[in-house]
Tab-separated table of C-alpha atoms and ligand atoms in Angstrom:
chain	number	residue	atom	x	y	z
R	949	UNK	CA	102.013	124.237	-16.333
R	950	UNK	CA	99.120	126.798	-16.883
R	951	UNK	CA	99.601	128.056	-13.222
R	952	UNK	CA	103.362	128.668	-13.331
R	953	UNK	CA	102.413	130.708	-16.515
R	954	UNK	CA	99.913	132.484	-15.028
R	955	UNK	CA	101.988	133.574	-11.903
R	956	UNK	CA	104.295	134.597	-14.094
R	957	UNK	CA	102.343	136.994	-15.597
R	958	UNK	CA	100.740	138.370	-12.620
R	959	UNK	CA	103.676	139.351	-10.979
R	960	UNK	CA	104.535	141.209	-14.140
R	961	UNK	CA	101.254	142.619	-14.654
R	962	UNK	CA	101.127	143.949	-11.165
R	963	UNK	CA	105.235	144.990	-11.048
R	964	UNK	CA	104.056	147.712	-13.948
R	965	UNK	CA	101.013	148.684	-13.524
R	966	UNK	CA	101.926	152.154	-13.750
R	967	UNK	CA	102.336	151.630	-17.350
R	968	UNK	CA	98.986	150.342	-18.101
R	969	UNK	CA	96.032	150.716	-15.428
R	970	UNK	CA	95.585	154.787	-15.697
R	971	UNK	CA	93.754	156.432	-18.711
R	972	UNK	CA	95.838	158.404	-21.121
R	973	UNK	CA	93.334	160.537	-22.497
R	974	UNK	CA	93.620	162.206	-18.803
R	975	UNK	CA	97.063	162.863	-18.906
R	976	UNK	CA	98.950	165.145	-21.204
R	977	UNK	CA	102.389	163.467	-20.582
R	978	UNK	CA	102.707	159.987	-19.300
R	979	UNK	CA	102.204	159.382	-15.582
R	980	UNK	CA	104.880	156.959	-15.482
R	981	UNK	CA	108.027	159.648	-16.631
R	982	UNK	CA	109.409	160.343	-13.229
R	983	UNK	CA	109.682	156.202	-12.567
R	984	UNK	CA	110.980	155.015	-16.212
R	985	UNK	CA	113.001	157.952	-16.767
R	986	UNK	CA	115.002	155.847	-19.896
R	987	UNK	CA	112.051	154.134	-21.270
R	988	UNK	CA	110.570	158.100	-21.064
R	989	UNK	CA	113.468	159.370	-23.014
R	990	UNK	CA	113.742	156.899	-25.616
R	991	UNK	CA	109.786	157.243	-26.179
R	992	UNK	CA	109.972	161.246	-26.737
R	993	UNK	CA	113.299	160.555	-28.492
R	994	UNK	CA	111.299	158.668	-31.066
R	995	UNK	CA	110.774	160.668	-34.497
R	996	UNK	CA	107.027	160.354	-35.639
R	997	UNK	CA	107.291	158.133	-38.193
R	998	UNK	CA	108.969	155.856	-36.315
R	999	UNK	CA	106.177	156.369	-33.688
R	1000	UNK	CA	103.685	155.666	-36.023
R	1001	UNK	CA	105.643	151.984	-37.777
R	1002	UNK	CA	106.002	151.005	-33.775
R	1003	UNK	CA	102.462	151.500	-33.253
R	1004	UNK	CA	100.911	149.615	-36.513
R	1005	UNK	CA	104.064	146.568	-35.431
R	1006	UNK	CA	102.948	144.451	-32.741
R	1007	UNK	CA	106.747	142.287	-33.100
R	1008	UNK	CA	108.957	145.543	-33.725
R	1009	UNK	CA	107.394	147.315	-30.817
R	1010	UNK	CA	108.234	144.258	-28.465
R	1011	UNK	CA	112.264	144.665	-29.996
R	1012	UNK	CA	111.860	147.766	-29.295
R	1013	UNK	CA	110.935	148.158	-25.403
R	1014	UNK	CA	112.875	144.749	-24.359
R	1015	UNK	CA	115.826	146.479	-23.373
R	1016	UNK	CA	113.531	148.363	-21.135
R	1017	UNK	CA	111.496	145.573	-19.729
R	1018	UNK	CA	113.102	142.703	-20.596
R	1019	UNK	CA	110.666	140.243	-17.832
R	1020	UNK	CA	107.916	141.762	-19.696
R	1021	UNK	CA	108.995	140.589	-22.925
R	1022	UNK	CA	110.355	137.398	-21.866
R	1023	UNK	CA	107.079	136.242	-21.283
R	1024	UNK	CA	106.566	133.192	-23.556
R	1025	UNK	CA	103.479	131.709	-25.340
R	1026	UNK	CA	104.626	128.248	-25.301
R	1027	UNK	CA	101.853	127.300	-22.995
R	1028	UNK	CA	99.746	127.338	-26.211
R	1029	UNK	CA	98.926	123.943	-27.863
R	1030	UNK	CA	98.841	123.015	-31.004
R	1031	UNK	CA	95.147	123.097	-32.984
R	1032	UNK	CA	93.840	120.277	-34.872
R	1033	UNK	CA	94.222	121.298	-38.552
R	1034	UNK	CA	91.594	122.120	-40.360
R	1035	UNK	CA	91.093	119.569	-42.523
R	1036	UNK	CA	87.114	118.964	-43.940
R	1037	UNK	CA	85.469	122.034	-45.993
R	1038	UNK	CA	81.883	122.669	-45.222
R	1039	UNK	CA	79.521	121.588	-48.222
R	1040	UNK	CA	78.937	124.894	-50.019
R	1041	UNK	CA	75.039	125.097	-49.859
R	1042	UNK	CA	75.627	124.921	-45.914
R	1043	UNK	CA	77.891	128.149	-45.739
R	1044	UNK	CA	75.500	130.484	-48.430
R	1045	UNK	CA	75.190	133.846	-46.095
R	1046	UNK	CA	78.157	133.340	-43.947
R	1047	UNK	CA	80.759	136.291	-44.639
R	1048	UNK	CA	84.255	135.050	-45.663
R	1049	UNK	CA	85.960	135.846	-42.014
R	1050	UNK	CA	83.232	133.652	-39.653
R	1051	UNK	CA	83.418	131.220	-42.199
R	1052	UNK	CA	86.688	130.752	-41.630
R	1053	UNK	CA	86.214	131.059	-38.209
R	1054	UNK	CA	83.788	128.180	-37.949
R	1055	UNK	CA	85.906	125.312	-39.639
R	1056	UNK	CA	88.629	126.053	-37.582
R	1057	UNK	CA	86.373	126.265	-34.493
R	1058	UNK	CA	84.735	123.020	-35.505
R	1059	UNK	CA	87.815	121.211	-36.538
R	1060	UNK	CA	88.901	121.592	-32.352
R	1061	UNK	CA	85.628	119.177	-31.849
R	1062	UNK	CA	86.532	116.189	-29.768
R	1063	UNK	CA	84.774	112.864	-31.024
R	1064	UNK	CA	82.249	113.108	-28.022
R	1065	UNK	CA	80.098	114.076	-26.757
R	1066	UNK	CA	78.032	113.454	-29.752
R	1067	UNK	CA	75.365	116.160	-28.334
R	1068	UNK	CA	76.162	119.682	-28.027
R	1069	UNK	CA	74.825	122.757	-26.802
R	1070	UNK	CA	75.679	125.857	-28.564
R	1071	UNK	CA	76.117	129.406	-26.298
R	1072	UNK	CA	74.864	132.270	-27.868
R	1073	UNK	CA	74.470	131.349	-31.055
R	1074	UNK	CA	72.836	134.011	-33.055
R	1075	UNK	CA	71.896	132.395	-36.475
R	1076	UNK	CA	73.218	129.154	-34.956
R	1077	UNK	CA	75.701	128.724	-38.105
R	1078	UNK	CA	78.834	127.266	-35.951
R	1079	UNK	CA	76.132	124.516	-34.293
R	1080	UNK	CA	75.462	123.720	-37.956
R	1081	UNK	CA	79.206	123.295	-39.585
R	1082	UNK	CA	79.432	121.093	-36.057
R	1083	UNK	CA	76.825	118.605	-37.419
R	1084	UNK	CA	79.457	118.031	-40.682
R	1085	UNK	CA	81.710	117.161	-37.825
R	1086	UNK	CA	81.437	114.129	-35.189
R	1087	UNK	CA	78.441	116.457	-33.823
R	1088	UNK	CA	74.696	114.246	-33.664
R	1089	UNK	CA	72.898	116.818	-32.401
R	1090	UNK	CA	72.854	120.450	-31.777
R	1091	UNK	CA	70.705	122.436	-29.388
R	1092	UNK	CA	71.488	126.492	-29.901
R	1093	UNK	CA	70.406	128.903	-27.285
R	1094	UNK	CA	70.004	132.459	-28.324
R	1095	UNK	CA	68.276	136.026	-26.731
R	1096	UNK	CA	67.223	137.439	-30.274
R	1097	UNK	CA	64.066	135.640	-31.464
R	1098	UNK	CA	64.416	136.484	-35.019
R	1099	UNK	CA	67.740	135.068	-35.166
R	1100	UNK	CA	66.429	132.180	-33.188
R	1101	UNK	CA	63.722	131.911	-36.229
R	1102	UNK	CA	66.343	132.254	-38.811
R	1103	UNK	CA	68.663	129.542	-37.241
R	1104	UNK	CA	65.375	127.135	-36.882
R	1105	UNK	CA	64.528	127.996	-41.046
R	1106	UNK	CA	68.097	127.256	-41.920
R	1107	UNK	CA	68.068	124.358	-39.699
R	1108	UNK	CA	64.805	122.838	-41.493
R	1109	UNK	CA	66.123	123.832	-45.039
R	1110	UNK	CA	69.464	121.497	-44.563
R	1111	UNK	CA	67.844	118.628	-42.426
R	1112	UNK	CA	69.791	119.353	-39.881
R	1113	UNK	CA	69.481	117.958	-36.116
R	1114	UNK	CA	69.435	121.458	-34.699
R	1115	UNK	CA	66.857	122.907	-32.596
R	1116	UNK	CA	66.724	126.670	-31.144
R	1117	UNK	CA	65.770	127.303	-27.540
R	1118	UNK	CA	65.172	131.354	-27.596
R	1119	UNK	CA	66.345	132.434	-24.127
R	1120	UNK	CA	68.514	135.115	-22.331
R	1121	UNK	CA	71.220	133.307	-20.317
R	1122	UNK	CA	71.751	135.831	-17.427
R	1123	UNK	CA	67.982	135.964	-16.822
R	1124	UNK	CA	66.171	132.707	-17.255
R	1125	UNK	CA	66.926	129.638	-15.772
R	1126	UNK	CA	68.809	127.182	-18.517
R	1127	UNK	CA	70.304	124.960	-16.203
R	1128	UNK	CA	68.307	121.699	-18.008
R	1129	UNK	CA	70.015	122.416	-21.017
R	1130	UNK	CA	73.440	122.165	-19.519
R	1131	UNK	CA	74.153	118.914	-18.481
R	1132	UNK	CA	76.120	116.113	-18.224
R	1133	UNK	CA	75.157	114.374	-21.558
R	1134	UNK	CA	76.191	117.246	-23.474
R	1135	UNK	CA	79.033	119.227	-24.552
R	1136	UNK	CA	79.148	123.192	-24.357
R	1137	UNK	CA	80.392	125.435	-27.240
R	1138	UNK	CA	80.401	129.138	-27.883
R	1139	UNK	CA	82.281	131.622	-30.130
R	1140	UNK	CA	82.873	134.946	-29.506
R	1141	UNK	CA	79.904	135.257	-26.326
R	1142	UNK	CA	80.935	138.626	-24.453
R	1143	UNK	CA	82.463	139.216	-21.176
R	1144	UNK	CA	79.174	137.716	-18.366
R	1145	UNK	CA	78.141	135.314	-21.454
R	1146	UNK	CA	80.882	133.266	-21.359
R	1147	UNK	CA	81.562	133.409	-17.926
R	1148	UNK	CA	78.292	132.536	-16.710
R	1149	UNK	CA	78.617	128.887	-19.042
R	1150	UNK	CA	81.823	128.537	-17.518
R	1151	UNK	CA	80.020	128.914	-14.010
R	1152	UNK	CA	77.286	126.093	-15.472
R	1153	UNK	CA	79.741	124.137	-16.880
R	1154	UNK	CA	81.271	123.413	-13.738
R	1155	UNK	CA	78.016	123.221	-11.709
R	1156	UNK	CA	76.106	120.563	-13.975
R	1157	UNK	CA	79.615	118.549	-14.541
R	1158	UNK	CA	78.911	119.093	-18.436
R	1159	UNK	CA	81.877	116.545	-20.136
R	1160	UNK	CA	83.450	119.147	-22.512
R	1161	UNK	CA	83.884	122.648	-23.344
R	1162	UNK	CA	85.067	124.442	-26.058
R	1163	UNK	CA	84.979	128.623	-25.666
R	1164	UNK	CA	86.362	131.472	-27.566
R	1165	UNK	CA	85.878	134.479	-25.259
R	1166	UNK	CA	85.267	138.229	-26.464
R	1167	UNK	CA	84.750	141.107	-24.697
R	1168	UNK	CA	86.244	140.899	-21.532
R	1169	UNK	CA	84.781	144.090	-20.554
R	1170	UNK	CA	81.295	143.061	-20.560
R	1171	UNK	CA	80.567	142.050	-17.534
R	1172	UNK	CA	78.117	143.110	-14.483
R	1173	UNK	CA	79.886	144.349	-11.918
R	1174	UNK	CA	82.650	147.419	-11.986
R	1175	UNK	CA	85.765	145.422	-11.219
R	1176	UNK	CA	86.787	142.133	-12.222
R	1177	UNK	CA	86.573	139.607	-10.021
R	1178	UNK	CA	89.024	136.446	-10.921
R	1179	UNK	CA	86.923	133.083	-11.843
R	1180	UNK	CA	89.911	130.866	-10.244
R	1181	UNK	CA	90.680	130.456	-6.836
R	1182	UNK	CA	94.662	131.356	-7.916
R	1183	UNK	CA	93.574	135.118	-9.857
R	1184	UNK	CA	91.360	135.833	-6.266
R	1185	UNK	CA	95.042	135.525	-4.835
R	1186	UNK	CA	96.584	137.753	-6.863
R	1187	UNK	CA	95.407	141.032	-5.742
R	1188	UNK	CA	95.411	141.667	-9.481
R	1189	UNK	CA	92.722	144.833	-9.415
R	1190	UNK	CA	90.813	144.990	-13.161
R	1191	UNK	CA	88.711	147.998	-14.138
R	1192	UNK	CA	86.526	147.671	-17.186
R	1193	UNK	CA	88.672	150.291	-18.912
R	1194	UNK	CA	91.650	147.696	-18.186
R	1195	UNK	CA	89.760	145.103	-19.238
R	1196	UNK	CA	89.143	146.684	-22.794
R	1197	UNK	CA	92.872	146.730	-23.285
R	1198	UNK	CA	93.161	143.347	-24.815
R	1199	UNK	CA	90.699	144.763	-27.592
R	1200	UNK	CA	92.398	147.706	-28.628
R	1201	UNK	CA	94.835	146.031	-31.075
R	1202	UNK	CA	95.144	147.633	-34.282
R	1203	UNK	CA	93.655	145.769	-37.109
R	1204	UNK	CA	95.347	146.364	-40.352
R	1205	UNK	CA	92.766	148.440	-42.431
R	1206	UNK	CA	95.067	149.168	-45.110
R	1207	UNK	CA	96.886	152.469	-45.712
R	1208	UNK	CA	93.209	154.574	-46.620
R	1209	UNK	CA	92.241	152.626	-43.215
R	1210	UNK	CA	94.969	153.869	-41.038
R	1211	UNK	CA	94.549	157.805	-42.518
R	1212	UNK	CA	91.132	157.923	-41.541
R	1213	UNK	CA	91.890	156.724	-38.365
R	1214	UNK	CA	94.308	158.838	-37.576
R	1215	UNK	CA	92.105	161.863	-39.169
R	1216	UNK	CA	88.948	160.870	-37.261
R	1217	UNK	CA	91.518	161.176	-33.950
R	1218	UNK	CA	93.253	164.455	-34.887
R	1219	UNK	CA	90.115	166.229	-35.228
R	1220	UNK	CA	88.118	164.624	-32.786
R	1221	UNK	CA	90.705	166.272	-30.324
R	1222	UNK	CA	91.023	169.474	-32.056
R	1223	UNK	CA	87.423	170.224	-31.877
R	1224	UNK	CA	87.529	169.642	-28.493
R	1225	UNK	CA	90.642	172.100	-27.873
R	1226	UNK	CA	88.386	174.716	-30.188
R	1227	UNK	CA	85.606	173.931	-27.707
R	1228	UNK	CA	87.713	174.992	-25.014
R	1229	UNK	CA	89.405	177.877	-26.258
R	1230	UNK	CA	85.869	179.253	-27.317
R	1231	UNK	CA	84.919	178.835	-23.655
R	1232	UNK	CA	87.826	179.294	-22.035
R	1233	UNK	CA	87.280	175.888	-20.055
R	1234	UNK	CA	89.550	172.867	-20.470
R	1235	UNK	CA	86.823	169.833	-20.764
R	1236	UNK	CA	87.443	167.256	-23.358
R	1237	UNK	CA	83.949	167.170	-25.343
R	1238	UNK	CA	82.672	164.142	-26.870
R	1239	UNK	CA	81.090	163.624	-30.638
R	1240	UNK	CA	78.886	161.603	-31.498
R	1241	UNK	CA	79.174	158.826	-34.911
R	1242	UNK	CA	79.544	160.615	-37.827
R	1243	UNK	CA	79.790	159.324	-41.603
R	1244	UNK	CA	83.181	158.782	-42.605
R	1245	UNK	CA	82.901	160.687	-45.974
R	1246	UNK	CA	83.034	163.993	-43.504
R	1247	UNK	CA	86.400	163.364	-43.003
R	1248	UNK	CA	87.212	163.453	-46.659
R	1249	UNK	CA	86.413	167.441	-46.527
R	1250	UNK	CA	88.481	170.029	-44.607
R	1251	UNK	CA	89.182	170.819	-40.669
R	1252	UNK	CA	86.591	173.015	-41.267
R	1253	UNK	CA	84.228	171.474	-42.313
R	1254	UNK	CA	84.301	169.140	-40.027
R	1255	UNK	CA	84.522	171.891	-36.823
R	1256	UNK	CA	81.398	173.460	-38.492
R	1257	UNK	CA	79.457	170.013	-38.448
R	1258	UNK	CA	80.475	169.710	-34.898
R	1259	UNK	CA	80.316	173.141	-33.855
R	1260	UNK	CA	76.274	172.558	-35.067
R	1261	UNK	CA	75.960	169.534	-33.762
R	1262	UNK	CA	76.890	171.434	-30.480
R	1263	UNK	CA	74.815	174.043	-30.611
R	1264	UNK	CA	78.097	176.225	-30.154
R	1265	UNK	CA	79.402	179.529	-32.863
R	1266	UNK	CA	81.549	178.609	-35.241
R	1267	UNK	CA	84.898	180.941	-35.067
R	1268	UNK	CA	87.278	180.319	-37.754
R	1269	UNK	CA	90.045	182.220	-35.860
R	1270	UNK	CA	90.541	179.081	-33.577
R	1271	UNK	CA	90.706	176.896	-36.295
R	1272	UNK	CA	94.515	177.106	-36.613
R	1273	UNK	CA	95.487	177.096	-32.870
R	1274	UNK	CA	92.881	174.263	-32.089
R	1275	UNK	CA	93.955	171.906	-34.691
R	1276	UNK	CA	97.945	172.512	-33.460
R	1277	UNK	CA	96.920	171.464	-29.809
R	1278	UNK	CA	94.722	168.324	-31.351
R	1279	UNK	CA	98.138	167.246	-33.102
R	1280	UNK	CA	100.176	167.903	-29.701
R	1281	UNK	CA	97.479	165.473	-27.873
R	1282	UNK	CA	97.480	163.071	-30.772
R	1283	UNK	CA	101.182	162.794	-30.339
R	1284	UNK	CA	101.463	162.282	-27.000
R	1285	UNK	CA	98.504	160.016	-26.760
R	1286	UNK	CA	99.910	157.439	-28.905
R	1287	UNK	CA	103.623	158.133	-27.255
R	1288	UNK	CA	101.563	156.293	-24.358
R	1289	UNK	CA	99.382	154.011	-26.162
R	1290	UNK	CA	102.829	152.282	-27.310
R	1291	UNK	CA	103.926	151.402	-24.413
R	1292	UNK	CA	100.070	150.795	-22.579
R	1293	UNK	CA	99.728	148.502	-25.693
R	1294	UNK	CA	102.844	146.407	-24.672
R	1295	UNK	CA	100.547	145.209	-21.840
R	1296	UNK	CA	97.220	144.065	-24.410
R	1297	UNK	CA	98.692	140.272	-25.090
R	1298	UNK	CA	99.562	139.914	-21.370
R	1299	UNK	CA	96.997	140.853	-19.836
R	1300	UNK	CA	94.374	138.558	-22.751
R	1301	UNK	CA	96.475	135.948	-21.679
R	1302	UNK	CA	96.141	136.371	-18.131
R	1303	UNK	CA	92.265	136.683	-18.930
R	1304	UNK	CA	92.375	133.110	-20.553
R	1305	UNK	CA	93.962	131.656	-18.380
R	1306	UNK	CA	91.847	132.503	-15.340
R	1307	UNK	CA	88.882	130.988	-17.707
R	1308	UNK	CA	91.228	128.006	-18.034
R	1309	UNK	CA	92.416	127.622	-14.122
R	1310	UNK	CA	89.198	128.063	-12.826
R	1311	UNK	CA	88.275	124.452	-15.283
R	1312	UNK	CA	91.176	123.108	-13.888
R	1313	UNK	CA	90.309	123.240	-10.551
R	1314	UNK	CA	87.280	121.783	-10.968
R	1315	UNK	CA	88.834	118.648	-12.867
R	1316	UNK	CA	88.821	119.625	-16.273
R	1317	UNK	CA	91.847	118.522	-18.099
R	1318	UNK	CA	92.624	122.413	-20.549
R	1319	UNK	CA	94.327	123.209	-23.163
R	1320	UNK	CA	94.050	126.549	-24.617
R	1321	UNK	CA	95.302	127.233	-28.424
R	1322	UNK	CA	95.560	130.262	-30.889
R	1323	UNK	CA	92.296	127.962	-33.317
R	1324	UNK	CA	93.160	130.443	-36.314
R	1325	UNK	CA	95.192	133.155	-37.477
R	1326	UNK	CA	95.230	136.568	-35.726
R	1327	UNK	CA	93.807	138.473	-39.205
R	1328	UNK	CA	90.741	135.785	-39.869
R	1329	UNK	CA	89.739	137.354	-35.875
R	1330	UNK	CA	91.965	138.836	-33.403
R	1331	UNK	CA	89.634	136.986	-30.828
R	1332	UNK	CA	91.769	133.553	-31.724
R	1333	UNK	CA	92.578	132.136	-28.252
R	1334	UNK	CA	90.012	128.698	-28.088
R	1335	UNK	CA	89.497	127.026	-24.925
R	1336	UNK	CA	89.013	123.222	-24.838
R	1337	UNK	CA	88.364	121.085	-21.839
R	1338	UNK	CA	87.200	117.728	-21.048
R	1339	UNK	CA	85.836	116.712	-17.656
R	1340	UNK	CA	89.070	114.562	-16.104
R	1341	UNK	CA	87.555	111.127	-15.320
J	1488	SAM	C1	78.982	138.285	-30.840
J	1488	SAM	S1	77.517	137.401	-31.188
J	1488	SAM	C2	78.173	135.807	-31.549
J	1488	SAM	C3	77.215	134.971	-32.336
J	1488	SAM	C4	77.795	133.655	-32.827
J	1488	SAM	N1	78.231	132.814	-31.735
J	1488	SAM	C5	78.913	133.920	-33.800
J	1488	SAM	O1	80.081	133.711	-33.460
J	1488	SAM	O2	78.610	134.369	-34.904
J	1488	SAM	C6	76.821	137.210	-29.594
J	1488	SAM	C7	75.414	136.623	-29.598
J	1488	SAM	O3	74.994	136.534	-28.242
J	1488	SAM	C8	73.624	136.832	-28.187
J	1488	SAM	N2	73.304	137.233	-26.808
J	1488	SAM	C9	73.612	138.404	-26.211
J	1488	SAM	N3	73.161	138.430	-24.954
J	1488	SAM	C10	72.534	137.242	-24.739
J	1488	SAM	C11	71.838	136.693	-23.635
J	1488	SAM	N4	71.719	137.386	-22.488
J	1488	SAM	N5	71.330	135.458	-23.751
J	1488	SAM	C12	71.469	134.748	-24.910
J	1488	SAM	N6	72.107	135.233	-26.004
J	1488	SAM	C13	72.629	136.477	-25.928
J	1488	SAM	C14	73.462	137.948	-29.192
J	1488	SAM	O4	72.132	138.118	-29.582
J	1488	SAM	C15	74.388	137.477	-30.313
J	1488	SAM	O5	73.685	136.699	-31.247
């Protein structure tokens, strides 16, 4: 049962808190030493490059802290159903200008379409390319809603071009009122809509009774207000308290960008903290200063080149003299910071779970029969948990 899951997870979720909810970059050693004194020494015991094969392992991490935290780790995903498999390609000329990744994305979306409705509305839908590949499907007729007019013109063009039965309605959801284009003759669908987005056709969903649902959330974090508030009646029990910081957790997962990928990374990181330990040895105040976006090519050049960009970009002397010291503290940071990033990142499935499943309960409770499923694999998009709901009869 979703619930039982979900309880589950809460009480382990709240039982370690400490090792999640506070913000490393605040803390030079990890807040949590004094209470986890073995998990503490085994993480400093760590050499770096096992540090560093931990951190780019999701499943070798978990081996690794389970004799630690073994509830945490015991936590199963066998609430997960099965998807449908994908089984019908798109017709070529349809998917010209969709990138390889959201194709994929869209025929396993669209393959989780339930033979009715035979109308659907489609959430957020930028170019409207997911309400299309539904029309290939047991889809009749789309109607995709969308903030960005030109996209909204785009999706219309395309729509035209392939005869499709797809019209765009060019609104913003959290402003105007789109409650007559959520109702009970029509099915609701949206990938990837951000934090509020989704939410607030979750909210609709269950206020205009629409029959079925299918939502991929992203962006947890987006949302109006500071704190989470739970969407079903069993989270508002919890006393499960969610910053926005917390609630970018699930999205911090490392993404495989190859070995050139992970350097730069790791580069971008070092120095990014070394300038601001130059910044604060120069002024003999401890205040972590920010950068702004820089091209990437910059950190192809030297240390220093990169702390005289910044230092200009500052408005602040450049003093080669720190360079050496600055950079060592940057590496001591970098060190520690991702000494506590393992273990913080233990919490990032957990927690996404307990996100979904909130989405799902609060469905539930208002008589949706849920499943929620992993639609495709985690490297096509690491966004890959699908909700699907019917209205119960
Ligand atoms: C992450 S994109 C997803 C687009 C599409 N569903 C996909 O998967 O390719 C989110 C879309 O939501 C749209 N959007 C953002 N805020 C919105 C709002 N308040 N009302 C309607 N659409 C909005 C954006 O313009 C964007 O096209």
């Amino acid at each position: 049962m979703l619930s039982n899951h979900f309880e589950r997870l809460s009480a382990v979720l709240k039982r370690y808190c400490a090792l999640w909810q506070y913000v490393p970059f605040a803390h030079s050693t990890p807040p949590w030493l004094h209470t986890y004194r073995e998990l503490g020494d085994a993480l400093f015991a760590l050499p770096p490059a096992s540090l560093n094969l931990l951190l780019n392992n999701d499943d070798q991490a978990e081996n690794w802290i389970a004799p630690f935290l073994p509830d945490l780790v015991a936590l199963q995903d066998d609430w997960l159903s099965t998807p449908a498999p994908v089984t019908n390609a798109l017709p070529f000329w349809l998917t010209n200008g969709i990138k390889g990744r959201k194709l994929s994305q869209i025929t396993a979306f669209t393959a989780q379409l339930p033979s009715s409705p035979n109308h659907w509305l489609e959430w957020c839908a930028g170019k409207g390319h997911l309400g299309r590949a539904a029309l290939f499907g047991p889809v009749h007729q789309v109607s995709s809603i969308e903030w960005q007019q030109s996209l909204c013109e785009s999706g219309q063009r395309l729509a035209e071009r392939h005869h499709c039965q797809q019209n765009f309605i060019h609104a913003d959801v959290l402003q105007d009122d789109v409650s007559n284009y959520v109702h009970q003759q029509c099915g609701v669908m949206a990938l990837h809509a951000c934090g509020q987005l989704h939410m607030q056709l979750l909210f609709m969903a269950k206020q205009q009774k629409v029959p079925a649902v299918l939502v991929c959330p992203c962006c947890y974090h987006l949302i109006r207000d500071e704190q989470y508030t739970g969407m079903s009646q069993l989270a508002q029990q919890q006393q499960l308290t969610l910053s926005k910081l917390d609630l970018k957790l699930p999205l911090q997962q490392i993404v495989t960008t190859g070995a050139r990928g992970q350097r730069l990374r790791d580069t971008e990181l070092l120095w990014r903290l070394s300038f601001s330990h130059y910044v604060s040895l120069l002024t003999e105040k401890q205040v972590y200063t920010p950068l702004p976006n820089f091209a990437k090519s910059l950190l192809t050049h030297s240390y220093e080149d990169f702390c005289r960009w910044a230092c200009a970009e500052k408005s602040i002397p450049f003093d080669a003299s720190l360079l050496l010291d600055s950079l060592a503290l940057g590496e001591t940071q970098r060190q520690g910071l991702a000494r506590m990033e393992l273990v913080r990142q233990r919490f990032r499935k957990p927690l996404e779970y307990w996100l979904i499943l909130d989405r799902a309960l609060f469905l539930q409770e208002a008589g949706y029969q849920v499943d929620v499923m992993r639609f495709c694999d985690f490297s096509i998009t690491p966004r890959n948990l699908l909700i699907k709901a019917h209205l119960a009869n």
